[in-house]
Structure formats: C-alpha cells, structure tokens
Amino acid sequence: MTSELAIANSAAINKDNGLPPETLAELPILLLNVHEQCNCRCLMCDIWQRTGGKELDLAEFSRQHESILRLGVQQVVLTGGEPLMHRNLEPLCRFFRQSGIRITLLTTGLLLSKRVSLVSEWIDDIIVSIDGPEEVHDRIRRVKGAYRLLADGVQAIKSRNEKIGIAGRCTVQNENHRMLRKTVLAAKALALDSISFLAVDLTSQAFNRDVVWPEGRQNGVALTREETVALDEEVRLLIREHTDDIRSHYIVESENKLSRIVRRFWEHLGDMQSVSPPCNAPWASAVMEVDGSVRPCFFHGSIGSTRTETLEQVINGEKARQFRVSLNIGENSVCQRCVCSLDYKWRKNSP
C-alpha cells in the first residue's frame, strides 16, 4: 500500500469519527520493547551489546491504559531485546489480556522452556528466530546449543498449550543464503506452524546501531555478487520444490516476495535501483521503546515520548502528523532500503 492510499484509508475512518485526516483514529498494532538486552550474540544485530539491562517500567506503562484503549489497539507484539528476560512479564500480559488485546511474542526461543508456564497461559502466538539447520543456527546465534534450546522450548509450549501458534522467522545473510530449503525442513522438524524469510538489514540505525554500519560491518553479513547469484538459485529451487508450502502459506512469502529478498542484495551491490516495498506501518502501528520513545516503525526516528505525554498524544502530536503527511514511501530513502513491510487490512474502509 502506498502512503497516499494509507492516508486515504485513514481519512475515510476519520471522517466517520469527525477527526482531521492527518490524525490516526485507531492504532491496530503496538510493538512494545520490554527489555533492551538479548541472550544471543548474532552478527546481524547489536542489541546484545547493550549494557544496563533496562526493562519496561510496568508502573509507568500502566498510565497508558486509557490511551491504548482509546486508540483501539488490537494486537501488542512483545519484542526487545529478548522479552522473556523481563523479570515481571506476567502482570504486563495480564494488563493486555484484560483489555482484550492479542499478545504476540517475538523471541529467540532460548527461554521458552524456563518460562513455559507464563508463555502457555498468557501468550496468544509466538514468532521464534530460526537461522537454518542446527549447526548454522548455532553459528549465527553464537550461542552453544541454541537450536536445541529452541527445539525443547517449542516442544514444551506445544505440550502445555497446543492452541498457541508458533511461527519461525529467518533472516537471510551470507551464513545461510544457501540454506533456505534446509531452513524450511528444520522448521518442520521443530513442528513450527509456518516459516518466513526476510533479508538482513544492512543500512538502518535500527537494532541498537548508533550510526549506520560502516562498509566493513555490512560486509560481515552482506552477500557478494557470487553469493547473490547463489541465493537467486536457492530461491528458485525453494519455489520449485516447495510449491505446496507456498500455496498453503506454510512459507509465508509469495514467490514475488521471496524474489524481492534477492533483489535487496542486488540493490545493496548497486546493480539494481532500490525500490520501497508496499507498506502502511506508520498508519497502522507504532514501536514503543523501553525508555518510552515512540517510532512509526523500527527504521524511522522517534516521533515523541510517553515519558511526557500519553501514547495517544504522541501518535497524534504535531511531529507525528507532519511525519505521516510528508512521508512518501516510494521516494523516502529509508523506505527504499527497508527489508520489512506491513500491509495491514483495516476492518472497514479498507482501500
């Protein structure tokens, strides 16, 4: 979805509610960073390098209750860092459950077994990181036995509550670019309900990067031309050999979206022009950090802070409204290099 269509959709909803077109009448998805550190040491991410162990202050966050209800949040995605490292996560989950909000957990999976009671009782669905078959996964995570901990955790959750959906997400980089088919097989061996793929982020300041990675750091996970050719072939084989998995959405991405992953690496090499993915994230979601700062997505900068305002005031504050009005996704340089996208379908007035 282009920014123009997203604005038109938001304006249509606002008209029904007597609100100006640049104001968000509802915020369906809230991504909440509950713990700033992580228990993996992945090469493609700097979050694990954070010090201090800060976590979301529940007493402070509880002041956002009415604001969250007024914004009509339907789903909260617990992220970080590793959210299961939060020492007092159950009251936060109870807070959302009592408000009728669906809870999704993004996790490395290393703590699923230890926190099986909490997860099986309070979480609606889970997305676990999986980087390939066991040896590859452990090498990328740089945690001995990470795959086995993930496997044990998934089994523990499914044994306790089989209704919880557990999906896998794989970040494609130079360590696993020839392993997409084997990653699908690993996901099935783990009894995951689906698997999705995305290209590694190389150029943003997301994931605890104070500055955009210099070329040397980018090259640590990026693909060479030879490797990109190999990835292209791997994707073609994945599409050919797993047609049924794509049709059934066990592999979440369509053939076109899988091919777009290859394109991202060609773009990074300068062999193709960067093209923004369809996205309406700034109109349908927001990311709230441990310190209360709010972003329209993981990759754009802060639009305000809940330390001084309510979430509703931040989302519809002057800075946020001007950001949305001026954002042209097709021409924005951050969007052009983005490896993610959100195509949220509104319940009504959807274009």
PDB file of N, CA, C and O in Angstrom, residues 99-171:
ATOM      1  N   SER A  99      -7.697  -6.339  28.679  1.00  0.00           N
ATOM      2  CA  SER A  99      -8.182  -5.310  27.758  1.00  0.00           C
ATOM      3  C   SER A  99      -8.593  -5.903  26.424  1.00  0.00           C
ATOM      4  O   SER A  99      -8.936  -5.163  25.493  1.00  0.00           O
ATOM      5  N   GLY A 100      -8.552  -7.231  26.301  1.00  0.00           N
ATOM      6  CA  GLY A 100      -8.964  -7.893  25.082  1.00  0.00           C
ATOM      7  C   GLY A 100      -8.000  -7.728  23.929  1.00  0.00           C
ATOM      8  O   GLY A 100      -8.384  -7.797  22.762  1.00  0.00           O
ATOM      9  N   ILE A 101      -6.717  -7.521  24.242  1.00  0.00           N
ATOM     10  CA  ILE A 101      -5.696  -7.295  23.226  1.00  0.00           C
ATOM     11  C   ILE A 101      -4.888  -8.572  23.015  1.00  0.00           C
ATOM     12  O   ILE A 101      -4.418  -9.193  23.968  1.00  0.00           O
ATOM     13  N   ARG A 102      -4.723  -8.958  21.770  1.00  0.00           N
ATOM     14  CA  ARG A 102      -3.966 -10.160  21.430  1.00  0.00           C
ATOM     15  C   ARG A 102      -2.479  -9.928  21.688  1.00  0.00           C
ATOM     16  O   ARG A 102      -1.935  -8.871  21.356  1.00  0.00           O
ATOM     17  N   ILE A 103      -1.788 -10.951  22.224  1.00  0.00           N
ATOM     18  CA  ILE A 103      -0.386 -10.821  22.590  1.00  0.00           C
ATOM     19  C   ILE A 103       0.467 -11.746  21.727  1.00  0.00           C
ATOM     20  O   ILE A 103       0.292 -12.964  21.727  1.00  0.00           O
ATOM     21  N   THR A 104       1.386 -11.144  20.982  1.00  0.00           N
ATOM     22  CA  THR A 104       2.350 -11.889  20.183  1.00  0.00           C
ATOM     23  C   THR A 104       3.731 -11.728  20.790  1.00  0.00           C
ATOM     24  O   THR A 104       4.129 -10.625  21.175  1.00  0.00           O
ATOM     25  N   LEU A 105       4.462 -12.822  20.877  1.00  0.00           N
ATOM     26  CA  LEU A 105       5.803 -12.813  21.464  1.00  0.00           C
ATOM     27  C   LEU A 105       6.850 -13.038  20.382  1.00  0.00           C
ATOM     28  O   LEU A 105       6.813 -14.040  19.659  1.00  0.00           O
ATOM     29  N   LEU A 106       7.792 -12.096  20.237  1.00  0.00           N
ATOM     30  CA  LEU A 106       8.961 -12.280  19.378  1.00  0.00           C
ATOM     31  C   LEU A 106      10.117 -12.712  20.259  1.00  0.00           C
ATOM     32  O   LEU A 106      10.501 -11.996  21.183  1.00  0.00           O
ATOM     33  N   THR A 107      10.702 -13.874  19.975  1.00  0.00           N
ATOM     34  CA  THR A 107      11.684 -14.424  20.907  1.00  0.00           C
ATOM     35  C   THR A 107      12.771 -15.228  20.202  1.00  0.00           C
ATOM     36  O   THR A 107      12.553 -15.777  19.120  1.00  0.00           O
ATOM     37  N   THR A 108      13.929 -15.296  20.836  1.00  0.00           N
ATOM     38  CA  THR A 108      14.992 -16.184  20.367  1.00  0.00           C
ATOM     39  C   THR A 108      14.661 -17.635  20.659  1.00  0.00           C
ATOM     40  O   THR A 108      15.256 -18.542  20.074  1.00  0.00           O
ATOM     41  N   GLY A 109      13.763 -17.860  21.598  1.00  0.00           N
ATOM     42  CA  GLY A 109      13.360 -19.214  21.962  1.00  0.00           C
ATOM     43  C   GLY A 109      14.209 -19.853  23.042  1.00  0.00           C
ATOM     44  O   GLY A 109      13.881 -20.944  23.531  1.00  0.00           O
ATOM     45  N   LEU A 110      15.283 -19.195  23.464  1.00  0.00           N
ATOM     46  CA  LEU A 110      16.196 -19.810  24.425  1.00  0.00           C
ATOM     47  C   LEU A 110      15.576 -19.986  25.806  1.00  0.00           C
ATOM     48  O   LEU A 110      15.988 -20.872  26.567  1.00  0.00           O
ATOM     49  N   LEU A 111      14.580 -19.151  26.137  1.00  0.00           N
ATOM     50  CA  LEU A 111      13.987 -19.197  27.474  1.00  0.00           C
ATOM     51  C   LEU A 111      12.578 -19.782  27.487  1.00  0.00           C
ATOM     52  O   LEU A 111      11.905 -19.741  28.518  1.00  0.00           O
ATOM     53  N   LEU A 112      12.140 -20.334  26.372  1.00  0.00           N
ATOM     54  CA  LEU A 112      10.776 -20.854  26.319  1.00  0.00           C
ATOM     55  C   LEU A 112      10.543 -21.967  27.340  1.00  0.00           C
ATOM     56  O   LEU A 112       9.489 -22.024  27.985  1.00  0.00           O
ATOM     57  N   SER A 113      11.510 -22.869  27.479  1.00  0.00           N
ATOM     58  CA  SER A 113      11.335 -23.974  28.440  1.00  0.00           C
ATOM     59  C   SER A 113      11.266 -23.460  29.870  1.00  0.00           C
ATOM     60  O   SER A 113      10.435 -23.916  30.669  1.00  0.00           O
ATOM     61  N   LYS A 114      12.127 -22.507  30.200  1.00  0.00           N
ATOM     62  CA  LYS A 114      12.162 -21.983  31.564  1.00  0.00           C
ATOM     63  C   LYS A 114      10.906 -21.179  31.900  1.00  0.00           C
ATOM     64  O   LYS A 114      10.494 -21.128  33.057  1.00  0.00           O
ATOM     65  N   ARG A 115      10.290 -20.570  30.894  1.00  0.00           N
ATOM     66  CA  ARG A 115       9.133 -19.717  31.146  1.00  0.00           C
ATOM     67  C   ARG A 115       7.877 -20.290  30.505  1.00  0.00           C
ATOM     68  O   ARG A 115       6.972 -19.567  30.096  1.00  0.00           O
ATOM     69  N   VAL A 116       7.827 -21.614  30.430  1.00  0.00           N
ATOM     70  CA  VAL A 116       6.732 -22.288  29.747  1.00  0.00           C
ATOM     71  C   VAL A 116       5.384 -21.996  30.392  1.00  0.00           C
ATOM     72  O   VAL A 116       4.371 -21.843  29.686  1.00  0.00           O
ATOM     73  N   SER A 117       5.323 -21.897  31.693  1.00  0.00           N
ATOM     74  CA  SER A 117       4.043 -21.644  32.370  1.00  0.00           C
ATOM     75  C   SER A 117       3.483 -20.288  31.982  1.00  0.00           C
ATOM     76  O   SER A 117       2.301 -20.154  31.644  1.00  0.00           O
ATOM     77  N   LEU A 118       4.329 -19.276  32.043  1.00  0.00           N
ATOM     78  CA  LEU A 118       3.881 -17.927  31.689  1.00  0.00           C
ATOM     79  C   LEU A 118       3.455 -17.866  30.230  1.00  0.00           C
ATOM     80  O   LEU A 118       2.373 -17.359  29.909  1.00  0.00           O
ATOM     81  N   VAL A 119       4.291 -18.382  29.343  1.00  0.00           N
ATOM     82  CA  VAL A 119       4.016 -18.286  27.912  1.00  0.00           C
ATOM     83  C   VAL A 119       2.748 -19.049  27.545  1.00  0.00           C
ATOM     84  O   VAL A 119       1.895 -18.548  26.802  1.00  0.00           O
ATOM     85  N   SER A 120       2.607 -20.254  28.044  1.00  0.00           N
ATOM     86  CA  SER A 120       1.455 -21.076  27.670  1.00  0.00           C
ATOM     87  C   SER A 120       0.142 -20.509  28.199  1.00  0.00           C
ATOM     88  O   SER A 120      -0.919 -20.758  27.619  1.00  0.00           O
ATOM     89  N   GLU A 121       0.205 -19.726  29.267  1.00  0.00           N
ATOM     90  CA  GLU A 121      -1.019 -19.166  29.840  1.00  0.00           C
ATOM     91  C   GLU A 121      -1.392 -17.819  29.232  1.00  0.00           C
ATOM     92  O   GLU A 121      -2.582 -17.539  29.038  1.00  0.00           O
ATOM     93  N   TRP A 122      -0.398 -16.974  28.910  1.00  0.00           N
ATOM     94  CA  TRP A 122      -0.692 -15.592  28.582  1.00  0.00           C
ATOM     95  C   TRP A 122      -0.436 -15.190  27.132  1.00  0.00           C
ATOM     96  O   TRP A 122      -0.937 -14.157  26.691  1.00  0.00           O
ATOM     97  N   ILE A 123       0.334 -15.961  26.396  1.00  0.00           N
ATOM     98  CA  ILE A 123       0.691 -15.573  25.032  1.00  0.00           C
ATOM     99  C   ILE A 123      -0.254 -16.216  24.027  1.00  0.00           C
ATOM    100  O   ILE A 123      -0.580 -17.398  24.142  1.00  0.00           O
ATOM    101  N   ASP A 124      -0.682 -15.447  23.028  1.00  0.00           N
ATOM    102  CA  ASP A 124      -1.591 -15.962  22.003  1.00  0.00           C
ATOM    103  C   ASP A 124      -0.855 -16.605  20.841  1.00  0.00           C
ATOM    104  O   ASP A 124      -1.310 -17.612  20.295  1.00  0.00           O
ATOM    105  N   ASP A 125       0.244 -16.015  20.422  1.00  0.00           N
ATOM    106  CA  ASP A 125       1.046 -16.617  19.366  1.00  0.00           C
ATOM    107  C   ASP A 125       2.494 -16.168  19.499  1.00  0.00           C
ATOM    108  O   ASP A 125       2.795 -15.138  20.111  1.00  0.00           O
ATOM    109  N   ILE A 126       3.395 -16.962  18.922  1.00  0.00           N
ATOM    110  CA  ILE A 126       4.832 -16.783  19.105  1.00  0.00           C
ATOM    111  C   ILE A 126       5.521 -16.755  17.744  1.00  0.00           C
ATOM    112  O   ILE A 126       5.154 -17.507  16.838  1.00  0.00           O
ATOM    113  N   ILE A 127       6.517 -15.886  17.620  1.00  0.00           N
ATOM    114  CA  ILE A 127       7.401 -15.900  16.460  1.00  0.00           C
ATOM    115  C   ILE A 127       8.821 -16.112  16.970  1.00  0.00           C
ATOM    116  O   ILE A 127       9.331 -15.309  17.751  1.00  0.00           O
ATOM    117  N   VAL A 128       9.434 -17.229  16.560  1.00  0.00           N
ATOM    118  CA  VAL A 128      10.785 -17.551  17.015  1.00  0.00           C
ATOM    119  C   VAL A 128      11.786 -17.322  15.886  1.00  0.00           C
ATOM    120  O   VAL A 128      11.469 -17.489  14.708  1.00  0.00           O
ATOM    121  N   SER A 129      12.992 -16.951  16.265  1.00  0.00           N
ATOM    122  CA  SER A 129      14.067 -16.782  15.286  1.00  0.00           C
ATOM    123  C   SER A 129      14.668 -18.140  14.960  1.00  0.00           C
ATOM    124  O   SER A 129      15.014 -18.903  15.859  1.00  0.00           O
ATOM    125  N   ILE A 130      14.767 -18.431  13.671  1.00  0.00           N
ATOM    126  CA  ILE A 130      15.443 -19.656  13.233  1.00  0.00           C
ATOM    127  C   ILE A 130      16.310 -19.288  12.032  1.00  0.00           C
ATOM    128  O   ILE A 130      15.822 -18.721  11.051  1.00  0.00           O
ATOM    129  N   ASP A 131      17.594 -19.592  12.124  1.00  0.00           N
ATOM    130  CA  ASP A 131      18.554 -19.146  11.115  1.00  0.00           C
ATOM    131  C   ASP A 131      18.986 -20.240  10.158  1.00  0.00           C
ATOM    132  O   ASP A 131      19.798 -19.999   9.264  1.00  0.00           O
ATOM    133  N   GLY A 132      18.462 -21.453  10.344  1.00  0.00           N
ATOM    134  CA  GLY A 132      18.860 -22.557   9.486  1.00  0.00           C
ATOM    135  C   GLY A 132      18.839 -23.854  10.269  1.00  0.00           C
ATOM    136  O   GLY A 132      18.328 -23.913  11.392  1.00  0.00           O
ATOM    137  N   PRO A 133      19.398 -24.911   9.706  1.00  0.00           N
ATOM    138  CA  PRO A 133      19.547 -26.159  10.462  1.00  0.00           C
ATOM    139  C   PRO A 133      20.472 -25.934  11.659  1.00  0.00           C
ATOM    140  O   PRO A 133      21.120 -24.890  11.788  1.00  0.00           O
ATOM    141  N   GLU A 134      20.551 -26.934  12.522  1.00  0.00           N
ATOM    142  CA  GLU A 134      21.161 -26.754  13.839  1.00  0.00           C
ATOM    143  C   GLU A 134      22.544 -26.099  13.803  1.00  0.00           C
ATOM    144  O   GLU A 134      22.788 -25.119  14.528  1.00  0.00           O
ATOM    145  N   GLU A 135      23.450 -26.617  13.024  1.00  0.00           N
ATOM    146  CA  GLU A 135      24.820 -26.096  13.017  1.00  0.00           C
ATOM    147  C   GLU A 135      24.868 -24.640  12.574  1.00  0.00           C
ATOM    148  O   GLU A 135      25.574 -23.808  13.168  1.00  0.00           O
ATOM    149  N   VAL A 136      24.101 -24.329  11.545  1.00  0.00           N
ATOM    150  CA  VAL A 136      24.076 -22.957  11.031  1.00  0.00           C
ATOM    151  C   VAL A 136      23.425 -22.023  12.040  1.00  0.00           C
ATOM    152  O   VAL A 136      23.915 -20.915  12.302  1.00  0.00           O
ATOM    153  N   HIS A 137      22.318 -22.449  12.601  1.00  0.00           N
ATOM    154  CA  HIS A 137      21.607 -21.635  13.589  1.00  0.00           C
ATOM    155  C   HIS A 137      22.522 -21.283  14.765  1.00  0.00           C
ATOM    156  O   HIS A 137      22.611 -20.111  15.169  1.00  0.00           O
ATOM    157  N   ASP A 138      23.202 -22.279  15.315  1.00  0.00           N
ATOM    158  CA  ASP A 138      24.075 -22.035  16.464  1.00  0.00           C
ATOM    159  C   ASP A 138      25.245 -21.120  16.099  1.00  0.00           C
ATOM    160  O   ASP A 138      25.669 -20.279  16.910  1.00  0.00           O
ATOM    161  N   ARG A 139      25.750 -21.253  14.880  1.00  0.00           N
ATOM    162  CA  ARG A 139      26.879 -20.424  14.463  1.00  0.00           C
ATOM    163  C   ARG A 139      26.451 -18.962  14.322  1.00  0.00           C
ATOM    164  O   ARG A 139      27.184 -18.057  14.740  1.00  0.00           O
ATOM    165  N   ILE A 140      25.276 -18.725  13.767  1.00  0.00           N
ATOM    166  CA  ILE A 140      24.792 -17.352  13.599  1.00  0.00           C
ATOM    167  C   ILE A 140      24.415 -16.746  14.942  1.00  0.00           C
ATOM    168  O   ILE A 140      24.729 -15.589  15.229  1.00  0.00           O
ATOM    169  N   ARG A 141      23.761 -17.530  15.789  1.00  0.00           N
ATOM    170  CA  ARG A 141      23.362 -17.029  17.113  1.00  0.00           C
ATOM    171  C   ARG A 141      24.561 -16.845  18.041  1.00  0.00           C
ATOM    172  O   ARG A 141      24.501 -16.092  19.010  1.00  0.00           O
ATOM    173  N   ARG A 142      25.629 -17.580  17.759  1.00  0.00           N
ATOM    174  CA  ARG A 142      26.836 -17.576  18.596  1.00  0.00           C
ATOM    175  C   ARG A 142      26.512 -17.934  20.055  1.00  0.00           C
ATOM    176  O   ARG A 142      27.047 -17.382  21.003  1.00  0.00           O
ATOM    177  N   VAL A 143      25.602 -18.915  20.178  1.00  0.00           N
ATOM    178  CA  VAL A 143      25.238 -19.480  21.483  1.00  0.00           C
ATOM    179  C   VAL A 143      25.264 -21.000  21.335  1.00  0.00           C
ATOM    180  O   VAL A 143      24.522 -21.566  20.527  1.00  0.00           O
ATOM    181  N   LYS A 144      26.117 -21.660  22.097  1.00  0.00           N
ATOM    182  CA  LYS A 144      26.222 -23.113  22.024  1.00  0.00           C
ATOM    183  C   LYS A 144      24.907 -23.750  22.454  1.00  0.00           C
ATOM    184  O   LYS A 144      24.358 -23.440  23.501  1.00  0.00           O
ATOM    185  N   GLY A 145      24.382 -24.640  21.608  1.00  0.00           N
ATOM    186  CA  GLY A 145      23.142 -25.343  21.941  1.00  0.00           C
ATOM    187  C   GLY A 145      21.884 -24.523  21.739  1.00  0.00           C
ATOM    188  O   GLY A 145      20.806 -24.911  22.212  1.00  0.00           O
ATOM    189  N   ALA A 146      21.970 -23.406  21.009  1.00  0.00           N
ATOM    190  CA  ALA A 146      20.802 -22.538  20.823  1.00  0.00           C
ATOM    191  C   ALA A 146      19.658 -23.269  20.122  1.00  0.00           C
ATOM    192  O   ALA A 146      18.491 -23.143  20.510  1.00  0.00           O
ATOM    193  N   TYR A 147      19.991 -24.056  19.109  1.00  0.00           N
ATOM    194  CA  TYR A 147      18.953 -24.768  18.361  1.00  0.00           C
ATOM    195  C   TYR A 147      18.253 -25.789  19.256  1.00  0.00           C
ATOM    196  O   TYR A 147      17.030 -25.930  19.209  1.00  0.00           O
ATOM    197  N   ARG A 148      19.010 -26.481  20.069  1.00  0.00           N
ATOM    198  CA  ARG A 148      18.429 -27.482  20.951  1.00  0.00           C
ATOM    199  C   ARG A 148      17.533 -26.825  21.998  1.00  0.00           C
ATOM    200  O   ARG A 148      16.448 -27.339  22.319  1.00  0.00           O
ATOM    201  N   LEU A 149      17.957 -25.675  22.516  1.00  0.00           N
ATOM    202  CA  LEU A 149      17.120 -24.947  23.471  1.00  0.00           C
ATOM    203  C   LEU A 149      15.819 -24.504  22.806  1.00  0.00           C
ATOM    204  O   LEU A 149      14.743 -24.565  23.417  1.00  0.00           O
ATOM    205  N   LEU A 150      15.921 -24.051  21.555  1.00  0.00           N
ATOM    206  CA  LEU A 150      14.729 -23.654  20.815  1.00  0.00           C
ATOM    207  C   LEU A 150      13.799 -24.844  20.613  1.00  0.00           C
ATOM    208  O   LEU A 150      12.590 -24.752  20.848  1.00  0.00           O
ATOM    209  N   ALA A 151      14.354 -25.971  20.211  1.00  0.00           N
ATOM    210  CA  ALA A 151      13.555 -27.174  19.975  1.00  0.00           C
ATOM    211  C   ALA A 151      12.849 -27.624  21.250  1.00  0.00           C
ATOM    212  O   ALA A 151      11.653 -27.953  21.236  1.00  0.00           O
ATOM    213  N   ASP A 152      13.585 -27.650  22.347  1.00  0.00           N
ATOM    214  CA  ASP A 152      12.991 -28.062  23.627  1.00  0.00           C
ATOM    215  C   ASP A 152      11.891 -27.093  24.052  1.00  0.00           C
ATOM    216  O   ASP A 152      10.853 -27.510  24.589  1.00  0.00           O
ATOM    217  N   GLY A 153      12.115 -25.803  23.804  1.00  0.00           N
ATOM    218  CA  GLY A 153      11.124 -24.805  24.185  1.00  0.00           C
ATOM    219  C   GLY A 153       9.840 -24.927  23.390  1.00  0.00           C
ATOM    220  O   GLY A 153       8.737 -24.847  23.943  1.00  0.00           O
ATOM    221  N   VAL A 154       9.971 -25.122  22.087  1.00  0.00           N
ATOM    222  CA  VAL A 154       8.790 -25.282  21.239  1.00  0.00           C
ATOM    223  C   VAL A 154       7.991 -26.509  21.666  1.00  0.00           C
ATOM    224  O   VAL A 154       6.764 -26.469  21.782  1.00  0.00           O
ATOM    225  N   GLN A 155       8.694 -27.607  21.932  1.00  0.00           N
ATOM    226  CA  GLN A 155       8.016 -28.831  22.361  1.00  0.00           C
ATOM    227  C   GLN A 155       7.305 -28.624  23.694  1.00  0.00           C
ATOM    228  O   GLN A 155       6.174 -29.093  23.895  1.00  0.00           O
ATOM    229  N   ALA A 156       7.958 -27.913  24.611  1.00  0.00           N
ATOM    230  CA  ALA A 156       7.361 -27.666  25.922  1.00  0.00           C
ATOM    231  C   ALA A 156       6.082 -26.843  25.803  1.00  0.00           C
ATOM    232  O   ALA A 156       5.074 -27.130  26.474  1.00  0.00           O
ATOM    233  N   ILE A 157       6.100 -25.818  24.948  1.00  0.00           N
ATOM    234  CA  ILE A 157       4.919 -24.974  24.767  1.00  0.00           C
ATOM    235  C   ILE A 157       3.788 -25.763  24.132  1.00  0.00           C
ATOM    236  O   ILE A 157       2.639 -25.716  24.588  1.00  0.00           O
ATOM    237  N   LYS A 158       4.082 -26.519  23.100  1.00  0.00           N
ATOM    238  CA  LYS A 158       3.048 -27.282  22.411  1.00  0.00           C
ATOM    239  C   LYS A 158       2.460 -28.373  23.308  1.00  0.00           C
ATOM    240  O   LYS A 158       1.279 -28.701  23.199  1.00  0.00           O
ATOM    241  N   SER A 159       3.287 -28.918  24.188  1.00  0.00           N
ATOM    242  CA  SER A 159       2.784 -29.939  25.114  1.00  0.00           C
ATOM    243  C   SER A 159       1.856 -29.326  26.146  1.00  0.00           C
ATOM    244  O   SER A 159       0.913 -29.972  26.617  1.00  0.00           O
ATOM    245  N   ARG A 160       2.128 -28.062  26.499  1.00  0.00           N
ATOM    246  CA  ARG A 160       1.320 -27.392  27.518  1.00  0.00           C
ATOM    247  C   ARG A 160       0.063 -26.749  26.933  1.00  0.00           C
ATOM    248  O   ARG A 160      -0.993 -26.758  27.573  1.00  0.00           O
ATOM    249  N   ASN A 161       0.193 -26.136  25.744  1.00  0.00           N
ATOM    250  CA  ASN A 161      -0.945 -25.436  25.148  1.00  0.00           C
ATOM    251  C   ASN A 161      -0.838 -25.519  23.622  1.00  0.00           C
ATOM    252  O   ASN A 161      -0.178 -24.700  22.985  1.00  0.00           O
ATOM    253  N   GLU A 162      -1.498 -26.486  23.034  1.00  0.00           N
ATOM    254  CA  GLU A 162      -1.395 -26.723  21.597  1.00  0.00           C
ATOM    255  C   GLU A 162      -2.106 -25.670  20.766  1.00  0.00           C
ATOM    256  O   GLU A 162      -1.950 -25.616  19.537  1.00  0.00           O
ATOM    257  N   LYS A 163      -2.875 -24.787  21.400  1.00  0.00           N
ATOM    258  CA  LYS A 163      -3.590 -23.751  20.670  1.00  0.00           C
ATOM    259  C   LYS A 163      -2.690 -22.580  20.288  1.00  0.00           C
ATOM    260  O   LYS A 163      -3.041 -21.782  19.421  1.00  0.00           O
ATOM    261  N   ILE A 164      -1.541 -22.450  20.935  1.00  0.00           N
ATOM    262  CA  ILE A 164      -0.633 -21.344  20.637  1.00  0.00           C
ATOM    263  C   ILE A 164       0.068 -21.598  19.305  1.00  0.00           C
ATOM    264  O   ILE A 164       0.724 -22.630  19.134  1.00  0.00           O
ATOM    265  N   GLY A 165      -0.074 -20.679  18.381  1.00  0.00           N
ATOM    266  CA  GLY A 165       0.636 -20.793  17.123  1.00  0.00           C
ATOM    267  C   GLY A 165       2.094 -20.384  17.287  1.00  0.00           C
ATOM    268  O   GLY A 165       2.391 -19.386  17.948  1.00  0.00           O
ATOM    269  N   ILE A 166       3.001 -21.152  16.708  1.00  0.00           N
ATOM    270  CA  ILE A 166       4.435 -20.842  16.787  1.00  0.00           C
ATOM    271  C   ILE A 166       4.997 -20.786  15.371  1.00  0.00           C
ATOM    272  O   ILE A 166       5.080 -21.797  14.678  1.00  0.00           O
ATOM    273  N   ALA A 167       5.370 -19.593  14.949  1.00  0.00           N
ATOM    274  CA  ALA A 167       5.913 -19.377  13.613  1.00  0.00           C
ATOM    275  C   ALA A 167       7.415 -19.153  13.701  1.00  0.00           C
ATOM    276  O   ALA A 167       7.943 -18.723  14.735  1.00  0.00           O
ATOM    277  N   GLY A 168       8.116 -19.435  12.613  1.00  0.00           N
ATOM    278  CA  GLY A 168       9.546 -19.182  12.537  1.00  0.00           C
ATOM    279  C   GLY A 168       9.840 -18.015  11.614  1.00  0.00           C
ATOM    280  O   GLY A 168       9.087 -17.757  10.659  1.00  0.00           O
ATOM    281  N   ARG A 169      10.909 -17.306  11.899  1.00  0.00           N
ATOM    282  CA  ARG A 169      11.340 -16.203  11.036  1.00  0.00           C
ATOM    283  C   ARG A 169      12.834 -16.295  10.834  1.00  0.00           C
ATOM    284  O   ARG A 169      13.598 -16.362  11.803  1.00  0.00           O
ATOM    285  N   CYS A 170      13.252 -16.298   9.585  1.00  0.00           N
ATOM    286  CA  CYS A 170      14.661 -16.450   9.229  1.00  0.00           C
ATOM    287  C   CYS A 170      15.173 -15.192   8.545  1.00  0.00           C
ATOM    288  O   CYS A 170      14.582 -14.723   7.572  1.00  0.00           O
ATOM    289  N   THR A 171      16.287 -14.660   9.061  1.00  0.00           N
ATOM    290  CA  THR A 171      16.938 -13.508   8.437  1.00  0.00           C
ATOM    291  C   THR A 171      18.032 -14.013   7.506  1.00  0.00           C
ATOM    292  O   THR A 171      18.985 -14.665   7.941  1.00  0.00           O
TER     293      THR A 171
END
